[in-house]
Coordinates of C-alpha atoms in Angstrom, one line a residue:
Chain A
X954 CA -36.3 -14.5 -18.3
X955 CA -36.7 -14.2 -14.8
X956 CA -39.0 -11.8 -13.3
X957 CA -37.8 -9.6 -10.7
X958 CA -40.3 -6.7 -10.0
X959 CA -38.7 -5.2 -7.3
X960 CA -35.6 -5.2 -8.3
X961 CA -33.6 -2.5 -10.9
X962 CA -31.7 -5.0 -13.0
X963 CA -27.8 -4.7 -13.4
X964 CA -25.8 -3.4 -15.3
X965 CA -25.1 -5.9 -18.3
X966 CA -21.4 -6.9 -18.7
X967 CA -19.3 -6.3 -21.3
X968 CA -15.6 -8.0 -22.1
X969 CA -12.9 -5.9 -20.8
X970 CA -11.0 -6.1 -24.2
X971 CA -7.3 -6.7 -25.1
X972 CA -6.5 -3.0 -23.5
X973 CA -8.2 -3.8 -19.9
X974 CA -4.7 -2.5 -19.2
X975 CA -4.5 0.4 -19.9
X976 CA -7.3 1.3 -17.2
X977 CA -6.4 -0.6 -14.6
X978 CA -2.9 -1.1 -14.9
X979 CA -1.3 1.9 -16.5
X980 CA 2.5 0.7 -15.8
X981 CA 1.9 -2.8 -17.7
X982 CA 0.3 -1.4 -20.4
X983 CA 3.4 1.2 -21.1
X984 CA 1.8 4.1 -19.3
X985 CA 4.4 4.4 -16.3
X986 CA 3.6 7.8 -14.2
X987 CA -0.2 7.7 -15.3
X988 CA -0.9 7.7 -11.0
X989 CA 1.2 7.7 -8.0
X990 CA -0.2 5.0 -6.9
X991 CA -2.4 2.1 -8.6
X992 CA -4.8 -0.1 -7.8
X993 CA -3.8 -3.6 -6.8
X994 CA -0.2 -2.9 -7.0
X995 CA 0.5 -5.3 -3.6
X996 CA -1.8 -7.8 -2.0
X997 CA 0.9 -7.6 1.0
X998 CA 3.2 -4.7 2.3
X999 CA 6.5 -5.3 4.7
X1000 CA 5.6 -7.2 7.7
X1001 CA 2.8 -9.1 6.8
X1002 CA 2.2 -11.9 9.0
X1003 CA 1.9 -15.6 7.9
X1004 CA 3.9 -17.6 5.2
X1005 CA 4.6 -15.5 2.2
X1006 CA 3.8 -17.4 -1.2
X1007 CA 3.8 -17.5 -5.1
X1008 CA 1.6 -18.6 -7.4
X1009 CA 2.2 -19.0 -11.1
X1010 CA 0.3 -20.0 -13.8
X1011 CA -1.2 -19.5 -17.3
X1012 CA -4.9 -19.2 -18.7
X1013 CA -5.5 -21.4 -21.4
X1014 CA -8.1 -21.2 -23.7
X1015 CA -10.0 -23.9 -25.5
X1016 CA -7.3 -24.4 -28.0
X1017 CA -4.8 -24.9 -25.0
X1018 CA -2.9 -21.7 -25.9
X1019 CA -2.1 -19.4 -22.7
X1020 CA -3.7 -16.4 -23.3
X1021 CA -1.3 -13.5 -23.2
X1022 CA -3.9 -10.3 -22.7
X1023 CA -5.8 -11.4 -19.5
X1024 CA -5.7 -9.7 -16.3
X1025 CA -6.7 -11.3 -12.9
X1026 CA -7.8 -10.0 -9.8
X1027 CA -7.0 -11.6 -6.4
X1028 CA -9.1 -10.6 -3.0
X1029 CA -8.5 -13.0 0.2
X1030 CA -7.8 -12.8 3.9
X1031 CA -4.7 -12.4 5.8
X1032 CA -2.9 -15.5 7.5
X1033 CA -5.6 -15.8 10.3
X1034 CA -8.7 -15.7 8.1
X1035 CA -9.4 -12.2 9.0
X1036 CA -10.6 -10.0 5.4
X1037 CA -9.1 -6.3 5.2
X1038 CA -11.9 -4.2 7.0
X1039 CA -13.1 -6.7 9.7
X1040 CA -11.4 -6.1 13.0
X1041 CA -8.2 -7.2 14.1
X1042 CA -7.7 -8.0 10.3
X1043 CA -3.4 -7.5 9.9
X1044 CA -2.8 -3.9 8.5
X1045 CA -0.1 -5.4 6.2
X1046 CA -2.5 -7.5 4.1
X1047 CA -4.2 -5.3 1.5
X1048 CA -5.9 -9.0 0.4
X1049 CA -6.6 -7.5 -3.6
X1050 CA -4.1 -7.8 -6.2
X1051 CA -4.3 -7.0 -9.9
X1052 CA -2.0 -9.3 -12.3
X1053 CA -1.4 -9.7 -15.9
X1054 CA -0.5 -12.5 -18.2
X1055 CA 2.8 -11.8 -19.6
X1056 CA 2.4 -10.3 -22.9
X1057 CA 5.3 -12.9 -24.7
X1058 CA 4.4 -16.2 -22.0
X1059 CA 1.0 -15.9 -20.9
X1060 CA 2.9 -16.3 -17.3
X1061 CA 1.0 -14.7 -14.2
X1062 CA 2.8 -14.7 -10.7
X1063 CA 0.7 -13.5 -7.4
X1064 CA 3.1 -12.9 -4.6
X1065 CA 0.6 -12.8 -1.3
X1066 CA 0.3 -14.6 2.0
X1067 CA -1.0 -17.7 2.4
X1068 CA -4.9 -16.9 3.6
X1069 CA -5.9 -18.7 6.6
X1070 CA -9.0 -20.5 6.6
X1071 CA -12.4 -19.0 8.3
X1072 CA -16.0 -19.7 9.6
X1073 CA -18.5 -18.3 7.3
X1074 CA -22.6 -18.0 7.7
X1075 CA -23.9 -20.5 10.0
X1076 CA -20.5 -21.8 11.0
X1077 CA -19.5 -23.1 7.7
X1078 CA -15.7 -24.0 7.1
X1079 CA -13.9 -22.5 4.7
X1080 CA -10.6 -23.8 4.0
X1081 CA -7.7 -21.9 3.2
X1082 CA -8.4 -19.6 -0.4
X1083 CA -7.9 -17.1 -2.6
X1084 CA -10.8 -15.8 -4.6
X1085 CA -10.1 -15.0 -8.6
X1086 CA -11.2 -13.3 -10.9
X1087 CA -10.6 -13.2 -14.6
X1088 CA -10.8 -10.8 -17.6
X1089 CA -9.6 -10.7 -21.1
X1090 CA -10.8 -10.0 -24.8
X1091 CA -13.3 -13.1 -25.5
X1092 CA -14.8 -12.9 -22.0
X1093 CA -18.1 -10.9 -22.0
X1094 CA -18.3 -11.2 -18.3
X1095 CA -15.2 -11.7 -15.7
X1096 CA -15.0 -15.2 -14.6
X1097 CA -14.8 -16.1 -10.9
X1098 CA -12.8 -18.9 -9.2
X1099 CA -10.8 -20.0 -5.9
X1100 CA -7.4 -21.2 -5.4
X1101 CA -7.2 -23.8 -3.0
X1102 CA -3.9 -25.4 -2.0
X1103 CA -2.8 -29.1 -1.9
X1104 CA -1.1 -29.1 1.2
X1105 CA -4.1 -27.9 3.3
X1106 CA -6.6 -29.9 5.1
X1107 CA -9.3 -28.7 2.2
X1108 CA -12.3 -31.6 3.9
X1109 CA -14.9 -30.3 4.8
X1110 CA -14.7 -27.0 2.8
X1111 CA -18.0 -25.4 1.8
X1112 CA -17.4 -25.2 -1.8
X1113 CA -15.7 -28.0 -2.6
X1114 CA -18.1 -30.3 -1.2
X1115 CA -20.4 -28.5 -3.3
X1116 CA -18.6 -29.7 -6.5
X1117 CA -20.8 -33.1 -7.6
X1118 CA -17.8 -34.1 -10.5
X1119 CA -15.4 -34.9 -7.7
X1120 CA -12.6 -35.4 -10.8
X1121 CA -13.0 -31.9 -11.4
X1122 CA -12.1 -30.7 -8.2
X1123 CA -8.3 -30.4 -8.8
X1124 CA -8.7 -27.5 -10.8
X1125 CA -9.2 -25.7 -8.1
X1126 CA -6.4 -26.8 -6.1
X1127 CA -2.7 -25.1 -6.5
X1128 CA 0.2 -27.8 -6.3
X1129 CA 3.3 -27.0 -4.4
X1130 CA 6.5 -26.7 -6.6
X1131 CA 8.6 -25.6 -3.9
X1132 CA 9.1 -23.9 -0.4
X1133 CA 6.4 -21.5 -0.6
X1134 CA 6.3 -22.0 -4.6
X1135 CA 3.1 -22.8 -6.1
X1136 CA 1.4 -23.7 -9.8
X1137 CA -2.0 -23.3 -10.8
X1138 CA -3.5 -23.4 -14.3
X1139 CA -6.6 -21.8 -15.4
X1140 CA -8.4 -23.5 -18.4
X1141 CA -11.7 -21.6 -20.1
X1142 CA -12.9 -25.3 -21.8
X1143 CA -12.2 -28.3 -23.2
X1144 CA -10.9 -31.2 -20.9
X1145 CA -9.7 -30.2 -17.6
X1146 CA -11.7 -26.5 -17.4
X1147 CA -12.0 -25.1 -14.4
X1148 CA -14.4 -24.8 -12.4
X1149 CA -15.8 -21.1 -12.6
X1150 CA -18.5 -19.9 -10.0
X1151 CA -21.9 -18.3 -10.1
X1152 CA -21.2 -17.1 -6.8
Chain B
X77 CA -18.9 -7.2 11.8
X78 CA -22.9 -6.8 10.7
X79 CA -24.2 -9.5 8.5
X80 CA -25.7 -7.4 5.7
X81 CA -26.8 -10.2 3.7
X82 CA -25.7 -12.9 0.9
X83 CA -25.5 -11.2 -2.3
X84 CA -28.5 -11.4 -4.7
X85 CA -28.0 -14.3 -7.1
X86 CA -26.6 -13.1 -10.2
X87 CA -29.8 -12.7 -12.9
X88 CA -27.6 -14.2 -16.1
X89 CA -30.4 -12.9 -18.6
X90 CA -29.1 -9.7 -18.9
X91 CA -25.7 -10.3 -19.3
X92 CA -24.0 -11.6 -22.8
X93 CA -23.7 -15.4 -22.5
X94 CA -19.9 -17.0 -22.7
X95 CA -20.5 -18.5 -26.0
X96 CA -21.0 -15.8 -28.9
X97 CA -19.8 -16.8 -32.2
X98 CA -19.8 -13.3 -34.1
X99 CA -17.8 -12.0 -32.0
X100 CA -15.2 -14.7 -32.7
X101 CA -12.7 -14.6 -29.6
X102 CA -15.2 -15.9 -27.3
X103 CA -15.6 -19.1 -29.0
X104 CA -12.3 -20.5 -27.6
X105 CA -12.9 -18.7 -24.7
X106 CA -16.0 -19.6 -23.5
X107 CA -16.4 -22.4 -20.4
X108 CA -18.5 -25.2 -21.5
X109 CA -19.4 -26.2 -18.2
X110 CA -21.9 -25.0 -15.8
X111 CA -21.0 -22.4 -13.3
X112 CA -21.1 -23.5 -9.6
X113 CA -24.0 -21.8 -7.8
X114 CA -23.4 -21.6 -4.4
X115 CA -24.9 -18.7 -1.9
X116 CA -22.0 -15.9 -1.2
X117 CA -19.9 -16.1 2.1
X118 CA -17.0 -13.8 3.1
X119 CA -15.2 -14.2 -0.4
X120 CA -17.6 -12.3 -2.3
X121 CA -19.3 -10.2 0.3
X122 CA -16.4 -8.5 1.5
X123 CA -14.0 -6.5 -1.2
X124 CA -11.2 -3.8 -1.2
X125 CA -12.1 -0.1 -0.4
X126 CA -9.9 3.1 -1.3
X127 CA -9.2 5.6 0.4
X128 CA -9.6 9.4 -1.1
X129 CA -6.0 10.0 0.2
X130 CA -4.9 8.0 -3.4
X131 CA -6.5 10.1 -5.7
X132 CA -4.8 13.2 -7.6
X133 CA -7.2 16.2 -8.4
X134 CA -7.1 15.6 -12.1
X135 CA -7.6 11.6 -12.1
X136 CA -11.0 12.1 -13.6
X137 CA -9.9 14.6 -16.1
X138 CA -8.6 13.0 -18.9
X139 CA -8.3 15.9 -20.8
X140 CA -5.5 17.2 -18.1
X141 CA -4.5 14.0 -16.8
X142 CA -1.8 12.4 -19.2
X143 CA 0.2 15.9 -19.1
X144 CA -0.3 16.8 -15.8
X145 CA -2.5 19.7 -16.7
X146 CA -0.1 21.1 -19.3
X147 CA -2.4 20.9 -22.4
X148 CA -5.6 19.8 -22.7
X149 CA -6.7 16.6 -25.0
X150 CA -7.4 16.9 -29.2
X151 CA -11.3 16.3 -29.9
X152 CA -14.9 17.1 -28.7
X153 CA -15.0 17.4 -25.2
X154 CA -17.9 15.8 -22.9
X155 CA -18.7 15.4 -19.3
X156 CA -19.6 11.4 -18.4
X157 CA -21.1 11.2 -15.3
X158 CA -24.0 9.2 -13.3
X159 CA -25.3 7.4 -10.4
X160 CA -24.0 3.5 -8.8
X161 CA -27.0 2.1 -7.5
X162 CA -27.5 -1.1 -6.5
X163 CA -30.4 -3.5 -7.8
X164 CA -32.5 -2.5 -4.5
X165 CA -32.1 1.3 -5.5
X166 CA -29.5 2.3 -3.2
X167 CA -26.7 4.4 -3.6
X168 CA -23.7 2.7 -3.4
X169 CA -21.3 6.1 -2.1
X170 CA -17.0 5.6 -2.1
X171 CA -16.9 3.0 -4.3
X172 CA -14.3 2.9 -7.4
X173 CA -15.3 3.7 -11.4
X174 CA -12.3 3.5 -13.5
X175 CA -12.7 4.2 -17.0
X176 CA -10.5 3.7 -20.5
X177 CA -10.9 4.5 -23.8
X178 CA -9.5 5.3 -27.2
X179 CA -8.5 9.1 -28.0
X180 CA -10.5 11.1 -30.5
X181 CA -9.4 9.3 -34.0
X182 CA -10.1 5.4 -32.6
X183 CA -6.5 4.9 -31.3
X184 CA -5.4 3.1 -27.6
X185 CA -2.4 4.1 -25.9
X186 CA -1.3 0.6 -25.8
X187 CA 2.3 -1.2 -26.8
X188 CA -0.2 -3.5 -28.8
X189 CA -2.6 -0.9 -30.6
X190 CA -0.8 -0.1 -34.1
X191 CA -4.3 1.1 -35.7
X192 CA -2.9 3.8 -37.6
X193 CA -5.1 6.8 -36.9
X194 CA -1.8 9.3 -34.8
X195 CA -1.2 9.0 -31.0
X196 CA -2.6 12.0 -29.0
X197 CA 0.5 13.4 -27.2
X198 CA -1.6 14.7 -24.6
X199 CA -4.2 11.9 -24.2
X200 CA -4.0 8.8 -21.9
X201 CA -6.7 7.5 -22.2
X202 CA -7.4 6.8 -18.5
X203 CA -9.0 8.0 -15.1
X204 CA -10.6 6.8 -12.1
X205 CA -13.0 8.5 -9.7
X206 CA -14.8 7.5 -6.3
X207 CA -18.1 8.2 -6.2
X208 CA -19.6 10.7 -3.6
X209 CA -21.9 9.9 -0.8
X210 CA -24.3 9.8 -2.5
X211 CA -22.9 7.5 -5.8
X212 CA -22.5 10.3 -7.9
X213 CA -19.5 10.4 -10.2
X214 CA -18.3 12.3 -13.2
X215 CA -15.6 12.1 -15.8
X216 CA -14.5 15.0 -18.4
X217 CA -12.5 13.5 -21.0
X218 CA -12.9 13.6 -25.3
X219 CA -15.5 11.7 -27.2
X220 CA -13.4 8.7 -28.3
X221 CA -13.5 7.9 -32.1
X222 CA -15.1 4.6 -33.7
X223 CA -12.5 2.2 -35.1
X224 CA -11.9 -1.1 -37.0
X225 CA -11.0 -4.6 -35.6
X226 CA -10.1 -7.7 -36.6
X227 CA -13.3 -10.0 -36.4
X228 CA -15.4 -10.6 -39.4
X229 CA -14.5 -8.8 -42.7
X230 CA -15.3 -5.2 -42.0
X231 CA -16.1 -4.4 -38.2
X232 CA -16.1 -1.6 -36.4
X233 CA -16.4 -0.7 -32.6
X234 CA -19.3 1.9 -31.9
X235 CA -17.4 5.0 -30.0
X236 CA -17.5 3.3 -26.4
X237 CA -16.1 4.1 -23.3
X238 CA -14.7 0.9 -20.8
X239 CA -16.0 1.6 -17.4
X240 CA -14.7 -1.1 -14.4
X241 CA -16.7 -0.9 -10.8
X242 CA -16.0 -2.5 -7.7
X243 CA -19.2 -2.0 -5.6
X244 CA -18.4 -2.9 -2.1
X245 CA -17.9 -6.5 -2.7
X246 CA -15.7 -8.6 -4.8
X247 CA -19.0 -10.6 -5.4
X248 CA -20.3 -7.1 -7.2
X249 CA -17.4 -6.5 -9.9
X250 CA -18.4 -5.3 -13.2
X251 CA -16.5 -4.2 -16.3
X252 CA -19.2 -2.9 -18.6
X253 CA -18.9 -0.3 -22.0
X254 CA -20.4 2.5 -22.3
X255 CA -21.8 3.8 -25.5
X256 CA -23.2 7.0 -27.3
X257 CA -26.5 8.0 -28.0
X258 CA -27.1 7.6 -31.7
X259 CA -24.3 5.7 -33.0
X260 CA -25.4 3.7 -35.9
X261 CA -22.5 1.5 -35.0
X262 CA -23.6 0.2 -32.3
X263 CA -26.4 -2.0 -34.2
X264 CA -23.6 -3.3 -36.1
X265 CA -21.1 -4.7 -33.3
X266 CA -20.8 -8.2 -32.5
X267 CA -19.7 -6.7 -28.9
X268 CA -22.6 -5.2 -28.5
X269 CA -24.6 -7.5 -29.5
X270 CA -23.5 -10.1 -27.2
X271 CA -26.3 -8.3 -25.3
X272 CA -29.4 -10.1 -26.7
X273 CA -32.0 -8.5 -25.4
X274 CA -32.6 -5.0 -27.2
X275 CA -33.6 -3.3 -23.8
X276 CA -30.3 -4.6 -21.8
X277 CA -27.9 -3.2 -24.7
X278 CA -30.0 0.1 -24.6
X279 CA -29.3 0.6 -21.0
X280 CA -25.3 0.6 -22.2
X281 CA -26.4 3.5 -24.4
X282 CA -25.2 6.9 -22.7
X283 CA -28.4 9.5 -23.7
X284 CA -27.1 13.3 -24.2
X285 CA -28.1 15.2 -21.0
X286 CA -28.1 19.0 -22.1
X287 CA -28.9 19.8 -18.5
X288 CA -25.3 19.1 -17.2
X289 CA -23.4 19.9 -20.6
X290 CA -21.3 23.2 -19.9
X291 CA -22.4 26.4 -22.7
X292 CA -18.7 26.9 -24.8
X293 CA -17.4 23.8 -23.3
X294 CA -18.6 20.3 -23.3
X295 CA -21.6 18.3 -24.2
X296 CA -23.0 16.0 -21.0
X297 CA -23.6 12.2 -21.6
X298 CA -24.9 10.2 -18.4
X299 CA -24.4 6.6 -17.4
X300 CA -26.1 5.3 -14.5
X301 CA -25.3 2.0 -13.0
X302 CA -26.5 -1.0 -11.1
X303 CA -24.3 -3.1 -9.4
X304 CA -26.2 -6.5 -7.2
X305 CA -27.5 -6.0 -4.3
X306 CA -27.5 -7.9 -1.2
X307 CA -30.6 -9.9 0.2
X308 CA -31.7 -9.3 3.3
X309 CA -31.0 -12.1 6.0
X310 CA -33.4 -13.2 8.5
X311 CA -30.1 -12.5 11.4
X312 CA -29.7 -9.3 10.9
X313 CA -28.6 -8.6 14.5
X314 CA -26.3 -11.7 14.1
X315 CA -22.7 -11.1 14.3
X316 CA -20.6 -12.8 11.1
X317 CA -19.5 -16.2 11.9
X318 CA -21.4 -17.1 15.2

C-alpha cells in the first residue's frame, strides 16, 4: 500500500446497490412528492444557449446484457466551454444531470447542450465533452468516463491523446444518429469496454 | 477563477477493487482493463453546488419526511451525524450528503424490493442534508433492519445506511455505506468485505456516540468522512486557463 503520512485517507467506496434510486432519484424509484425539487432533474433550463442534444445508450455488462438498475451522472460545460460557477458561465446550463437505465430496456437518454470545448491547466485543449459517471449493484466504486462526439474536431484533445490503444478510443466517442440525435454505449468488459478513468 | 489545485490522485488501496467474486454481481461487472490515469483539469475539479433555497425543513428527518410530519417512522430511532473532511483535514462546508436505507424490518421502498418483511406507511426511506460551515451534518431517521439477498446461499446485509457525497468537485464523488457498531453481520457480507483491509471496512463502522444521543429519544451513531483533497500547485496566483 502506499504510504501517505500526511494525508487522512478517504472514505472507502461502496456499490450504490440496485436501490441507488431511491436516494437520489425518488420519482424513478416510485417515490413521486418525496422533494419539491431533486437533484439533477435538468442539465439545461429554457433558453439555454448552444445546440440542444440527446444521447442514448445502454450499459452493458460482461455478458453483453444492458443493465437495467444503473444510474449515471452527467457534469459538463455550457455551449462556450464555460462550467456552472466560473464567470460568464450561461445561467441556463445547470451542467449535472442524474439518469437511469430504464428498468424493462436498459435505455438511458441525456437531453443537454452540446459542451463547447475549453483550455485547461497550462493551456491544454480539451475538446468538446461530457464527463460520466456510473453506478449500479456490482460496482463497488462509481466508474468515470467522457463522451466525446464524432462530428467534432477531437485532435489534439488532452485525454484522448493520452489513450496508448488508439482502437480503443471509439468508446469514447458518441456517433451522430440524427439532427442533434446521438448513441453511445457503455461496456464494463469484455471486447469493446470502455475506457474508464482514474482521473 | 483561482487555481486551487489538481485533485489528489485517487489512493485505490482503500477502496474495494472491481473484481470480487463473493459478492457475485461484480464479476460481470467489473472492467478488465486498466483505468486511464491522467492529472484532473476542469471536468473533475469543478462540480455542481446547491443552494439551501432547495431544501425543505424536514429533508433530514426521515422519521417526518415521507408524511410530511404527520406521524413519525416505526422502529428505534437514532441521530446519524458527522464531519466531511477532506484528506488534508479540511472541512469541506455546503456540500451535499444524501442518504437511503431500508425501514426498521429490512424492507426498501422500491417497485423492485418484494422482501416480505411489511412496507412502513410512514417511512421513505430517504433524506438529504448540506453540511454547515463547518462540514457538520446530521440525520434523524430509524435504525434500518438487516435483511437477506440473493448472492451465495444464505446472505444477509449488515443494518447499513447508503450515504452519496458530492464534495466540491465531480472528481470527489463518493457513494459509501455506513454501518453499525457491533453488528455481527457485518463480518459475514461479501459487500463489506469488498473492503480488504480490516482497518478501511472499520472506518465504515458508525461507533455509538452517547454524547449526542437525546435522554427518552434517540441513540447517536457518528460517521465522519473524507472526501480527496486537492494538491497544492506551484501557480497558485495563476488564473485557470492562462
Amino acid at each position: 500500500m502506499i504510504r501517505r503520512p500526511d494525508l487522512l485517507a478517504e472514505t472507502p467506496s461502496q456499490t450504490a446497490g440496485p436501490y441507488v434510486h431511491i436516494g437520489c432519484m425518488p420519482t424513478y424509484a416510485g417515490n413521486p412528492g418525496t422533494y419539491d425539487a431533486e437533484i439533477g432533474e435538468r442539465a439545461i433550463s429554457d433558453g439555454a444557449k448552444g445546440t440542444i442534444i440527446e444521447i442514448r445508450g445502454q450499459v452493458f455488462d460482461g455478458t453483453g446484457n444492458a443493465i437495467r438498475d444503473a444510474m449515471l451522472e452527467s457534469w459538463q460545460p455550457d455551449a462556450a466551454g464555460i462550467f456552472p460557477g466560473q464567470p460568464g458561465a450561461d445561467p441556463a446550463v445547470s451542467g449535472h444531470c442524474r439518469f437511469a437505465a430504464d428498468a424493462d430496456s436498459g435505455e438511458f437518454l441525456l437531453r443537454t447542450v452540446k459542451p463547447g470545448a475549453f483550455r485547461g491547466r497550462g493551456g491544454s485543449h480539451n475538446a468538446p465533452h461530457i464527463s460520466i459517471w456510473i453506478v449500479a449493484r456490482g460496482i463497488n466504486i462509481g466508474l468515470n468516463t467522457r463522451i466525446y462526439f464524432d462530428d467534432e474536431d477531437n485532435s489534439g484533445d488532452r485525454l484522448l491523446n493520452a489513450v496508448e490503444l488508439k482502437h480503443r478510443v471509439p468508446t469514447l466517442i458518441a456517433k451522430k444518429t440524427g439532427e442533434g440525435q446521438y448513441r453511445f454505449d457503455i461496456r464494463l468488459q469484455g471486447e469493446g469496454e470502455t475506457v474508464f478513468l482514474d482521473i | 477563477m483561482t487555481d486551487l489545485g489538481p485533485l489528489i490522485p485517487r489512493n485505490r488501496a482503500v477502496h474495494p477493487p472491481a473484481y470480487t467474486p463473493d459478492y457475485k454481481t461484480s464479476v460481470a461487472r467489473s472492467p478488465t482493463l486498466p483505468l486511464l490515469s491522467l492529472e484532473s483539469g476542469p471536468s473533475e475539479e469543478t462540480g455542481p453546488m446547491f443552494g439551501h433555497g432547495m431544501f425543505g425543513a424536514l429533508d433530514n428527518n426521515l422519521i417526518l419526511n415521507w408524511t410530511k410530519g404527520a406521524a413519525p417512522a416505526i422502529g428505534e430511532r437514532i441521530l446519524v451525524f458527522g464531519h466531511v473532511l477532506d484528506e488534508r483535514g479540511k472541512p469541506v462546508p455546503e456540500t451535499l450528503v444524501e442518504i437511503w436505507q431500508a425501514n426498521a424490518g429490512g424492507r426498501y421502498r422500491h417497485k423492485k424490493d418484494g422482501y416480505l418483511a411489511p412496507l412502513d406507511p410512514n417511512f421513505g426511506g430517504c433524506g438529504r442534508a448540506l453540511t454547515d460551515e463547518n462540514g457538520y451534518y446530521e440525520f434523524l431517521t430509524i435504525r434500518p433492519g438487516a435483511y437477506p439477498w440473493p448472492n451465495r446461499g444464505n446472505d444477509w446485509r449488515p443494518m447499513h445506511i447508503h450515504l452519496s457525497v458530492y464534495g466540491h468537485s465531480f472528481g470527489q464523488r463518493l457513494i459509501t455505506q455506513l454501518y453499525f457498531e457491533g453488528d455481527p453481520l457485518i463480518d459475514l457480507c461479501p459487500i463489506a468485505n469488498t473492503v480488504k483491509d480490516r482497518g478501511d471496512l472499520d472506518r465504515l463502522v458508525a461507533p455509538l456516540d452517547m454524547s449526542m444521543a437525546r435522554p427518552l429519544d434517540f441513540l447517536a451513531y457518528r460517521f465522519d468522512i473524507v472526501l480527496r483533497g486537492r494538491r497544492q500547485t506551484m501557480f497558485e496566483n495563476r488564473l485557470e486557463g492562462l
